[in-house]
Amino acid sequence: MTARVSAFFLGGTIGMTGHEGGVVSRLTASDLVASVPGLDGLDVELDPHNFRSLPSASLSFDDVVELVATAGAVDADGIVVVQGTDTLEETAYLIDLLWPHDTPVVVTGAMRNPSMAGPDGAANLLAAVQVAAGTDFRGLGALVAFNDQIHAARFVRKTHSTSTAAFASPNAGPIGLMVEGHAVRLTSVGRRPVHRPRRTPDATVPVYAVCLDDDGWAVSRASEGLDGLVVAGLGVGHVPERLGSVLVDLAAEIPVVLTSRTGAGPVLSHTYGFAGSETFLLDGGLVSGGLLDPYKARVLLKVALACDYGSQEIRTAFAAASGLS
């Protein structure tokens, strides 16, 4: 039976070609579909949509919320989203938080534009269509297909600025692989709760990266007007003592989420006990991000605030998403 796949093209490196000042978006959805070897040989009815034409650095929460609503209204067996890689890990996770259907949403893109030797966009797009058209990845939320690997949106990270193997899931590994043109599921992930915001997630929630000898001056000066804050702490969730007191005071006013800046591994909860430790901060009112990296924690906090969650509901949302509960 022919599978129906709707593909939404948002722009990015995959559709950029030469320009005097550097590559820019030029290729349409139809151009990209026509350029993929083997795509016309699949038993797939592919419906391409020119949804946006933007570098992913310029995408907004509004764009992704509209994409989820539009994609959710089409009659398809699978959804493919093609975009730039700069913010792909964040948009994929936002889709995962909002997507209420069993239909898989497979996000992909390219690290090398079509004017370079060895562009990877065609292979990634072909793989994304194959994953979306199959049945093995239904009910798993949003996925990322890249470099012959399939990742769960909640785990995937962009770990290199230029490599075609830029995307990895440091805490979990890929949940599937492309093998001789087939999408093979290696393991599964349970769906997290779906969130239904009452408005666009537009709360002011910056990420603050903690550094050596950080005295909290920047947080103190910038905290006015914030709706929430994500702290990318040292190691397992530590900050200098002076900053710790500032963050505890701030957590009495707005939700402050504690994550690690390391790129892999969890925030702990009760191993260290010094002033500025994870125990000190969590006992002082900060919310644990668990295994969530700072950027995904920011996405979740903005969604939670758009849902009008109270303090306990925010903690519940992060406990469910943290990977540690």
Short mmCIF file of C-alpha atoms in Angstrom, two decimals:
data_model
loop_
_atom_site.label_atom_id
_atom_site.label_comp_id
_atom_site.label_asym_id
_atom_site.label_seq_id
_atom_site.Cartn_x
_atom_site.Cartn_y
_atom_site.Cartn_z
CA MET A 1 0.00 0.00 0.00
CA THR A 2 1.37 3.39 -1.00
CA ALA A 3 2.33 5.54 2.00
CA ARG A 4 1.43 9.22 2.04
CA VAL A 5 4.11 11.58 3.34
CA SER A 6 3.81 15.35 3.61
CA ALA A 7 7.13 17.20 3.60
CA PHE A 8 7.41 20.74 4.94
CA PHE A 9 10.44 22.71 3.79
CA LEU A 10 11.55 25.56 6.06
CA GLY A 11 14.84 26.51 4.40
CA GLY A 12 18.41 25.97 5.56
CA THR A 13 21.68 24.72 4.08
CA ILE A 14 19.97 21.88 2.22
CA GLY A 15 18.36 24.40 -0.16
CA MET A 16 21.14 26.99 -0.41
CA THR A 17 23.29 27.65 -3.46
CA GLY A 18 26.03 30.04 -4.50
CA HIS A 19 25.85 33.78 -4.10
CA GLU A 20 28.49 36.50 -4.25
CA GLY A 21 28.34 37.00 -0.50
CA GLY A 22 27.92 33.31 0.40
CA VAL A 23 25.24 30.68 -0.15
CA VAL A 24 21.60 31.72 0.34
CA SER A 25 18.24 29.97 0.10
CA ARG A 26 17.33 29.40 -3.55
CA LEU A 27 15.90 25.90 -4.02
CA THR A 28 12.18 25.20 -3.64
CA ALA A 29 10.60 22.10 -2.14
CA SER A 30 10.00 20.73 -5.64
CA ASP A 31 13.63 21.41 -6.59
CA LEU A 32 14.88 19.46 -3.60
CA VAL A 33 12.51 16.54 -4.12
CA ALA A 34 13.55 16.28 -7.76
CA SER A 35 17.24 16.20 -6.79
CA VAL A 36 17.05 13.10 -4.55
CA PRO A 37 18.17 9.87 -6.29
CA GLY A 38 15.90 6.94 -5.50
CA LEU A 39 13.06 9.00 -4.08
CA ASP A 40 10.84 8.40 -7.10
CA GLY A 41 11.38 4.66 -6.74
CA LEU A 42 9.79 4.47 -3.30
CA ASP A 43 6.19 3.36 -2.86
CA VAL A 44 5.45 6.77 -1.41
CA GLU A 45 3.13 9.57 -2.42
CA LEU A 46 5.14 12.64 -1.41
CA ASP A 47 3.41 15.99 -0.99
CA PRO A 48 5.99 18.83 -0.67
CA HIS A 49 5.13 22.17 0.93
CA ASN A 50 7.13 25.40 0.81
CA PHE A 51 6.34 26.35 4.41
CA ARG A 52 9.17 28.83 5.06
CA SER A 53 12.40 29.89 3.39
CA LEU A 54 14.57 30.91 6.31
CA PRO A 55 17.93 30.01 7.82
CA SER A 56 17.09 28.14 10.99
CA ALA A 57 18.71 30.87 13.11
CA SER A 58 15.74 33.04 12.08
CA LEU A 59 12.99 30.52 12.88
CA SER A 60 10.71 31.37 15.79
CA PHE A 61 8.47 29.54 18.23
CA ASP A 62 5.56 31.01 16.24
CA ASP A 63 6.84 29.27 13.10
CA VAL A 64 7.07 25.89 14.81
CA VAL A 65 3.68 26.19 16.52
CA GLU A 66 2.10 27.02 13.14
CA LEU A 67 3.97 24.11 11.54
CA VAL A 68 2.62 21.66 14.14
CA ALA A 69 -0.94 22.90 13.57
CA THR A 70 -0.60 22.75 9.79
CA ALA A 71 1.06 19.33 9.72
CA GLY A 72 -1.45 17.96 12.20
CA ALA A 73 -4.30 18.84 9.86
CA VAL A 74 -3.02 16.95 6.80
CA ASP A 75 -4.04 13.40 5.97
CA ALA A 76 -0.71 11.61 5.88
CA ASP A 77 1.02 8.50 7.18
CA GLY A 78 4.16 10.46 8.03
CA ILE A 79 5.50 14.00 8.21
CA VAL A 80 8.95 15.20 7.15
CA VAL A 81 10.34 18.57 8.24
CA VAL A 82 13.37 19.92 6.37
CA GLN A 83 15.24 22.85 7.89
CA GLY A 84 18.61 24.32 8.76
CA THR A 85 20.68 22.56 11.38
CA ASP A 86 21.57 25.52 13.63
CA THR A 87 18.41 25.18 15.73
CA LEU A 88 17.27 21.73 14.59
CA GLU A 89 17.69 20.11 18.00
CA GLU A 90 15.44 22.76 19.56
CA THR A 91 12.71 22.81 16.91
CA ALA A 92 12.56 19.01 16.87
CA TYR A 93 12.13 18.96 20.65
CA LEU A 94 9.45 21.66 20.51
CA ILE A 95 7.57 19.60 17.93
CA ASP A 96 7.94 16.56 20.19
CA LEU A 97 6.41 18.43 23.13
CA LEU A 98 3.43 19.64 21.09
CA TRP A 99 2.74 16.76 18.67
CA PRO A 100 -0.34 14.78 19.83
CA HIS A 101 -0.50 12.21 17.02
CA ASP A 102 1.00 8.76 16.48
CA THR A 103 2.11 9.85 13.00
CA PRO A 104 5.92 10.22 13.04
CA VAL A 105 7.45 13.63 12.43
CA VAL A 106 10.96 13.23 11.03
CA VAL A 107 13.19 16.31 11.01
CA THR A 108 16.26 16.52 8.79
CA GLY A 109 18.55 18.90 6.92
CA ALA A 110 22.09 19.10 5.63
CA MET A 111 25.54 20.13 6.75
CA ARG A 112 26.91 20.61 3.21
CA ASN A 113 25.08 22.78 0.70
CA PRO A 114 24.47 21.48 -2.85
CA SER A 115 27.35 23.49 -4.32
CA MET A 116 29.92 21.60 -2.20
CA ALA A 117 31.57 18.27 -2.89
CA GLY A 118 29.66 15.47 -1.21
CA PRO A 119 26.46 17.29 -0.18
CA ASP A 120 24.54 15.23 2.36
CA GLY A 121 21.07 16.71 1.95
CA ALA A 122 19.74 14.20 -0.59
CA ALA A 123 20.70 11.17 1.52
CA ASN A 124 19.22 12.73 4.66
CA LEU A 125 15.97 13.65 2.91
CA LEU A 126 15.64 10.17 1.40
CA ALA A 127 16.17 8.60 4.82
CA ALA A 128 13.64 10.94 6.46
CA VAL A 129 10.98 10.00 3.91
CA GLN A 130 11.70 6.29 4.42
CA VAL A 131 11.38 6.62 8.20
CA ALA A 132 8.18 8.68 7.94
CA ALA A 133 6.62 6.26 5.44
CA GLY A 134 7.20 3.16 7.55
CA THR A 135 5.27 1.86 10.53
CA ASP A 136 8.11 1.00 12.94
CA PHE A 137 8.49 4.55 14.24
CA ARG A 138 4.85 5.41 14.84
CA GLY A 139 3.94 6.71 18.28
CA LEU A 140 7.49 7.85 19.08
CA GLY A 141 6.91 11.57 18.63
CA ALA A 142 9.44 13.69 16.76
CA LEU A 143 12.57 12.07 15.34
CA VAL A 144 15.73 13.31 13.64
CA ALA A 145 17.14 11.45 10.62
CA PHE A 146 20.74 12.37 9.86
CA ASN A 147 23.83 10.62 8.55
CA ASP A 148 22.04 7.24 8.37
CA GLN A 149 21.05 7.44 12.04
CA ILE A 150 17.63 8.01 13.59
CA HIS A 151 17.46 9.90 16.88
CA ALA A 152 14.70 10.72 19.36
CA ALA A 153 14.19 14.48 19.45
CA ARG A 154 14.46 14.58 23.24
CA PHE A 155 18.01 13.21 23.19
CA VAL A 156 19.59 14.54 20.01
CA ARG A 157 22.26 17.24 20.05
CA LYS A 158 24.23 19.07 17.39
CA THR A 159 27.75 18.22 18.51
CA HIS A 160 29.89 19.59 15.69
CA SER A 161 29.74 22.82 13.69
CA THR A 162 30.64 21.38 10.26
CA SER A 163 30.81 17.56 10.26
CA THR A 164 28.18 15.57 8.37
CA ALA A 165 28.05 13.43 11.53
CA ALA A 166 27.12 16.49 13.58
CA PHE A 167 24.06 14.98 15.26
CA ALA A 168 24.33 12.52 18.13
CA SER A 169 22.42 11.48 21.24
CA PRO A 170 25.13 11.45 23.94
CA ASN A 171 22.87 10.13 26.69
CA ALA A 172 21.03 7.47 24.73
CA GLY A 173 22.52 6.79 21.30
CA PRO A 174 20.45 6.52 18.11
CA ILE A 175 17.16 4.62 18.30
CA GLY A 176 17.47 3.44 14.69
CA LEU A 177 19.69 3.11 11.63
CA MET A 178 19.33 3.17 7.87
CA VAL A 179 20.47 -0.22 6.54
CA GLU A 180 20.48 -0.86 2.78
CA GLY A 181 17.66 1.57 2.23
CA HIS A 182 15.53 0.41 5.14
CA ALA A 183 14.82 2.20 8.41
CA VAL A 184 15.62 -0.24 11.22
CA ARG A 185 14.47 0.50 14.77
CA LEU A 186 17.03 -0.54 17.38
CA THR A 187 15.11 0.44 20.47
CA SER A 188 12.09 2.44 21.54
CA VAL A 189 11.33 5.47 23.65
CA GLY A 190 8.12 6.06 25.56
CA ARG A 191 6.12 9.16 24.74
CA ARG A 192 6.26 11.99 27.25
CA PRO A 193 3.14 14.02 28.09
CA VAL A 194 1.90 16.25 25.26
CA HIS A 195 1.60 19.91 26.23
CA ARG A 196 -1.16 22.18 24.93
CA PRO A 197 -0.14 25.84 25.28
CA ARG A 198 -2.85 28.45 25.61
CA ARG A 199 -0.77 30.90 23.56
CA THR A 200 2.47 31.05 21.63
CA PRO A 201 5.44 30.24 23.90
CA ASP A 202 6.81 33.79 24.01
CA ALA A 203 7.98 34.07 27.61
CA THR A 204 11.37 35.67 28.19
CA VAL A 205 13.59 32.76 29.23
CA PRO A 206 17.33 33.12 28.63
CA VAL A 207 20.03 30.51 29.16
CA TYR A 208 22.76 31.56 31.56
CA ALA A 209 26.07 29.71 31.26
CA VAL A 210 28.05 29.61 34.52
CA CYS A 211 31.79 30.25 34.30
CA LEU A 212 34.84 30.20 36.55
CA ASP A 213 34.70 32.87 39.30
CA ASP A 214 31.16 33.90 38.34
CA ASP A 215 29.97 36.33 40.99
CA GLY A 216 26.35 36.60 39.85
CA TRP A 217 26.64 40.22 38.74
CA ALA A 218 25.22 39.55 35.27
CA VAL A 219 22.24 37.59 36.62
CA SER A 220 21.47 40.27 39.19
CA ARG A 221 21.48 43.02 36.57
CA ALA A 222 19.55 41.11 33.92
CA SER A 223 16.91 39.40 36.07
CA GLU A 224 14.35 42.20 35.86
CA GLY A 225 11.72 41.38 33.26
CA LEU A 226 12.51 37.67 33.05
CA ASP A 227 9.70 35.12 33.12
CA GLY A 228 12.09 32.26 33.81
CA LEU A 229 15.75 31.30 33.65
CA VAL A 230 17.73 28.22 32.66
CA VAL A 231 21.11 27.88 34.35
CA ALA A 232 23.80 25.88 32.54
CA GLY A 233 25.75 24.93 35.64
CA LEU A 234 29.20 23.49 36.07
CA GLY A 235 29.61 19.71 36.11
CA VAL A 236 26.65 17.99 37.73
CA GLY A 237 24.92 21.28 38.53
CA HIS A 238 27.28 23.46 40.52
CA VAL A 239 27.81 27.21 40.69
CA PRO A 240 30.17 29.46 42.68
CA GLU A 241 28.89 30.19 46.19
CA ARG A 242 28.18 33.87 45.50
CA LEU A 243 26.11 33.03 42.43
CA GLY A 244 24.25 30.30 44.30
CA SER A 245 22.72 32.79 46.73
CA VAL A 246 21.64 35.02 43.85
CA LEU A 247 19.94 32.11 42.07
CA VAL A 248 18.13 30.91 45.19
CA ASP A 249 16.76 34.43 45.74
CA LEU A 250 15.67 34.60 42.10
CA ALA A 251 13.97 31.18 42.30
CA ALA A 252 11.58 32.65 44.87
CA GLU A 253 10.29 34.98 42.14
CA ILE A 254 10.46 33.06 38.85
CA PRO A 255 11.09 29.43 37.82
CA VAL A 256 14.84 28.75 37.58
CA VAL A 257 15.88 25.45 35.99
CA LEU A 258 19.23 23.87 36.75
CA THR A 259 21.05 22.01 33.94
CA SER A 260 24.64 21.09 33.11
CA ARG A 261 26.78 22.90 30.56
CA THR A 262 28.84 19.76 29.84
CA GLY A 263 26.75 18.43 26.94
CA ALA A 264 26.06 14.98 28.41
CA GLY A 265 25.12 13.43 31.72
CA PRO A 266 22.59 14.46 34.35
CA VAL A 267 22.23 17.14 36.95
CA LEU A 268 22.50 15.32 40.28
CA SER A 269 20.21 15.91 43.23
CA HIS A 270 21.94 15.10 46.51
CA THR A 271 25.57 14.01 46.09
CA TYR A 272 27.34 17.27 46.96
CA GLY A 273 26.41 19.49 49.86
CA PHE A 274 28.57 22.62 49.71
CA ALA A 275 27.14 26.10 49.14
CA GLY A 276 26.53 26.34 45.40
CA SER A 277 26.14 22.57 44.98
CA GLU A 278 23.18 20.88 43.30
CA THR A 279 21.75 20.01 46.73
CA PHE A 280 22.03 23.63 47.86
CA LEU A 281 20.37 24.93 44.69
CA LEU A 282 17.55 22.40 44.48
CA ASP A 283 16.78 22.73 48.20
CA GLY A 284 16.74 26.48 47.56
CA GLY A 285 13.93 26.21 45.01
CA LEU A 286 15.57 25.60 41.64
CA VAL A 287 14.01 22.99 39.34
CA SER A 288 16.14 20.07 38.16
CA GLY A 289 16.55 19.67 34.42
CA GLY A 290 17.78 16.10 34.89
CA LEU A 291 19.21 14.86 31.59
CA LEU A 292 17.84 17.78 29.57
CA ASP A 293 20.50 20.03 28.10
CA PRO A 294 20.10 23.81 28.67
CA TYR A 295 18.55 24.47 25.26
CA LYS A 296 15.87 21.81 25.54
CA ALA A 297 15.17 22.91 29.11
CA ARG A 298 14.54 26.42 27.78
CA VAL A 299 12.10 25.07 25.19
CA LEU A 300 10.20 23.09 27.82
CA LEU A 301 10.08 26.01 30.27
CA LYS A 302 8.71 28.37 27.61
CA VAL A 303 6.06 25.78 26.70
CA ALA A 304 5.18 25.23 30.36
CA LEU A 305 4.74 28.96 30.92
CA ALA A 306 2.57 29.18 27.79
CA CYS A 307 0.40 26.46 29.34
CA ASP A 308 0.02 28.66 32.45
CA TYR A 309 1.51 25.94 34.61
CA GLY A 310 2.03 26.80 38.24
CA SER A 311 5.15 26.01 40.23
CA GLN A 312 4.23 22.40 40.99
CA GLU A 313 3.03 21.73 37.44
CA ILE A 314 6.36 23.01 36.10
CA ARG A 315 8.21 20.66 38.44
CA THR A 316 6.00 17.79 37.32
CA ALA A 317 6.65 18.61 33.65
CA PHE A 318 10.40 18.63 34.19
CA ALA A 319 10.30 15.45 36.27
CA ALA A 320 8.52 13.70 33.37
CA ALA A 321 10.93 15.08 30.78
CA SER A 322 14.15 14.78 32.76
CA GLY A 323 14.80 11.13 31.95
CA LEU A 324 15.49 10.37 35.62
CA SER A 325 12.02 9.82 37.06
#
